[in-house]
Amino acid sequence: MPDQGGSLFDGMRRLNRWALQSAARELMPDQRVAWCLRRLGFDPETRRQFPEVWVMFAEQMKRAHYKHLFVCGSVWMCPLCAAKISERRRVELSEGLENSDFYFALVSLTLQHWQGDKLAGSLDALLHARHRLKSGEAWQNFIREFGIVGTISALEPTFGVNGWHPHSHNLLVSRSPLDAAAVHAFIFPRWLAGLLECDRSATSERGVHVRTARSDVADYVAKWGHEPRNFKCPSKWTVEHELTKSVSKMSRGDQGFTPLDLLQAFNAGDDHAGEVWQDYAGTFKGRHQLQWSRGLRELLGLGRIESDMEIAARADEPAVLLAAVTRAEWNVILGNDARGELLEIASSGDPERVLEFLHELGVE
Ligand SMILES: [Zn+2]
């Protein structure tokens, strides 16, 4: 196992992401994720496909990455792109919050759900109720009265004993301290009314959850871009999987399983987890994960919002060419499912080790 680019654990986690992306490809063969970091991209100048994949080495970070490959930029389907996008968004938001004198409330919104509820229906109800909550005169009055200068809304799906459970986390940013009970008292009736219009419902305790402690908010933001806990120990999944055989029978209390957990289960042989993930991927495709209210980024000192694709496609650190791999050689790497491993080895910055590894794979 390679030892560069952080701890052994970091390396395993990175390798796991490649394996999860392969699972996503298998489950969604017609989507962009199926080509992501596999197919050679097109040179924007010549409009021809790049002839080689370049393995780049970033000295400062002791990390390697590929250049000239197509990237999908899918925050919902692609474990590799999602890791990069969420991490960038996390760093940016943390900086924005740290450097501001504002106050915050984290409002988590969800709805009651039952086994057998279709995810698409639950998601539609959630989005309808969220839109309704933040529309009209009453919302404008609420914003004025509480000194709220903006909101950031995020969508998040989890899968639990009762099936899919979408929720929306909303960060309210204000000029004065926010009282959790008062925020809840305003939001809950409006939230419930929106859900009832879609024949859905929510209880006061679970439907709307408001946290105003700075530590809670910081904790939430810090989790962005971090994998779910079973990534810390991929083998743990296998044991649990053996015990229960299917995600539909699993319970993690209120926590539930994330889409990445489901890919992990699929890779461990759980076909049902794969079907559940397909349902999720088809339903969330094209949805915005994050929405910033107008003007808030400027208030937090952040620049223009970058698209998911821009973040996914960008090389963040300066890097040098370590090895050039022809299309035929790249096919051998793909055939051996060795994209992740090659990068781990390239993280040594030693071209000899890269060549040695390619030889082992059968590349002349
Ligand atoms: Zn991707």
PDB file of N, CA, C and O and ligand atoms in Angstrom, residues 21 36 72-74 78 81, ligand 1:
ATOM      1  N   GLN A  21     -16.901   5.055  -7.392  1.00  0.00           N
ATOM      2  CA  GLN A  21     -17.258   5.654  -8.682  1.00  0.00           C
ATOM      3  C   GLN A  21     -17.480   4.555  -9.719  1.00  0.00           C
ATOM      4  O   GLN A  21     -18.366   4.677 -10.566  1.00  0.00           O
ATOM      5  N   CYS A  36     -16.554   9.585 -16.359  1.00  0.00           N
ATOM      6  CA  CYS A  36     -15.757  10.546 -15.592  1.00  0.00           C
ATOM      7  C   CYS A  36     -14.394   9.985 -15.206  1.00  0.00           C
ATOM      8  O   CYS A  36     -14.303   8.909 -14.613  1.00  0.00           O
ATOM      9  N   CYS A  72     -17.113  14.662 -14.860  1.00  0.00           N
ATOM     10  CA  CYS A  72     -18.573  14.772 -14.974  1.00  0.00           C
ATOM     11  C   CYS A  72     -19.150  15.924 -14.156  1.00  0.00           C
ATOM     12  O   CYS A  72     -20.184  16.479 -14.508  1.00  0.00           O
ATOM     13  N   GLY A  73     -18.517  16.279 -13.050  1.00  0.00           N
ATOM     14  CA  GLY A  73     -19.018  17.380 -12.229  1.00  0.00           C
ATOM     15  C   GLY A  73     -20.329  17.080 -11.534  1.00  0.00           C
ATOM     16  O   GLY A  73     -21.026  17.998 -11.107  1.00  0.00           O
ATOM     17  N   SER A  74     -20.671  15.804 -11.389  1.00  0.00           N
ATOM     18  CA  SER A  74     -21.960  15.470 -10.754  1.00  0.00           C
ATOM     19  C   SER A  74     -21.810  15.311  -9.242  1.00  0.00           C
ATOM     20  O   SER A  74     -21.222  14.356  -8.750  1.00  0.00           O
ATOM     21  N   CYS A  78     -21.318  11.268  -8.578  1.00  0.00           N
ATOM     22  CA  CYS A  78     -19.904  10.895  -8.706  1.00  0.00           C
ATOM     23  C   CYS A  78     -19.147  11.102  -7.392  1.00  0.00           C
ATOM     24  O   CYS A  78     -18.946  12.233  -6.956  1.00  0.00           O
ATOM     25  N   CYS A  81     -16.005  13.502  -8.025  1.00  0.00           N
ATOM     26  CA  CYS A  81     -16.330  14.919  -8.225  1.00  0.00           C
ATOM     27  C   CYS A  81     -16.976  15.490  -6.968  1.00  0.00           C
ATOM     28  O   CYS A  81     -16.674  16.618  -6.564  1.00  0.00           O
TER      29      CYS A  81
HETATM   30 ZN    ZN B   1     -17.158  12.810 -11.789  1.00  0.00          ZN
END
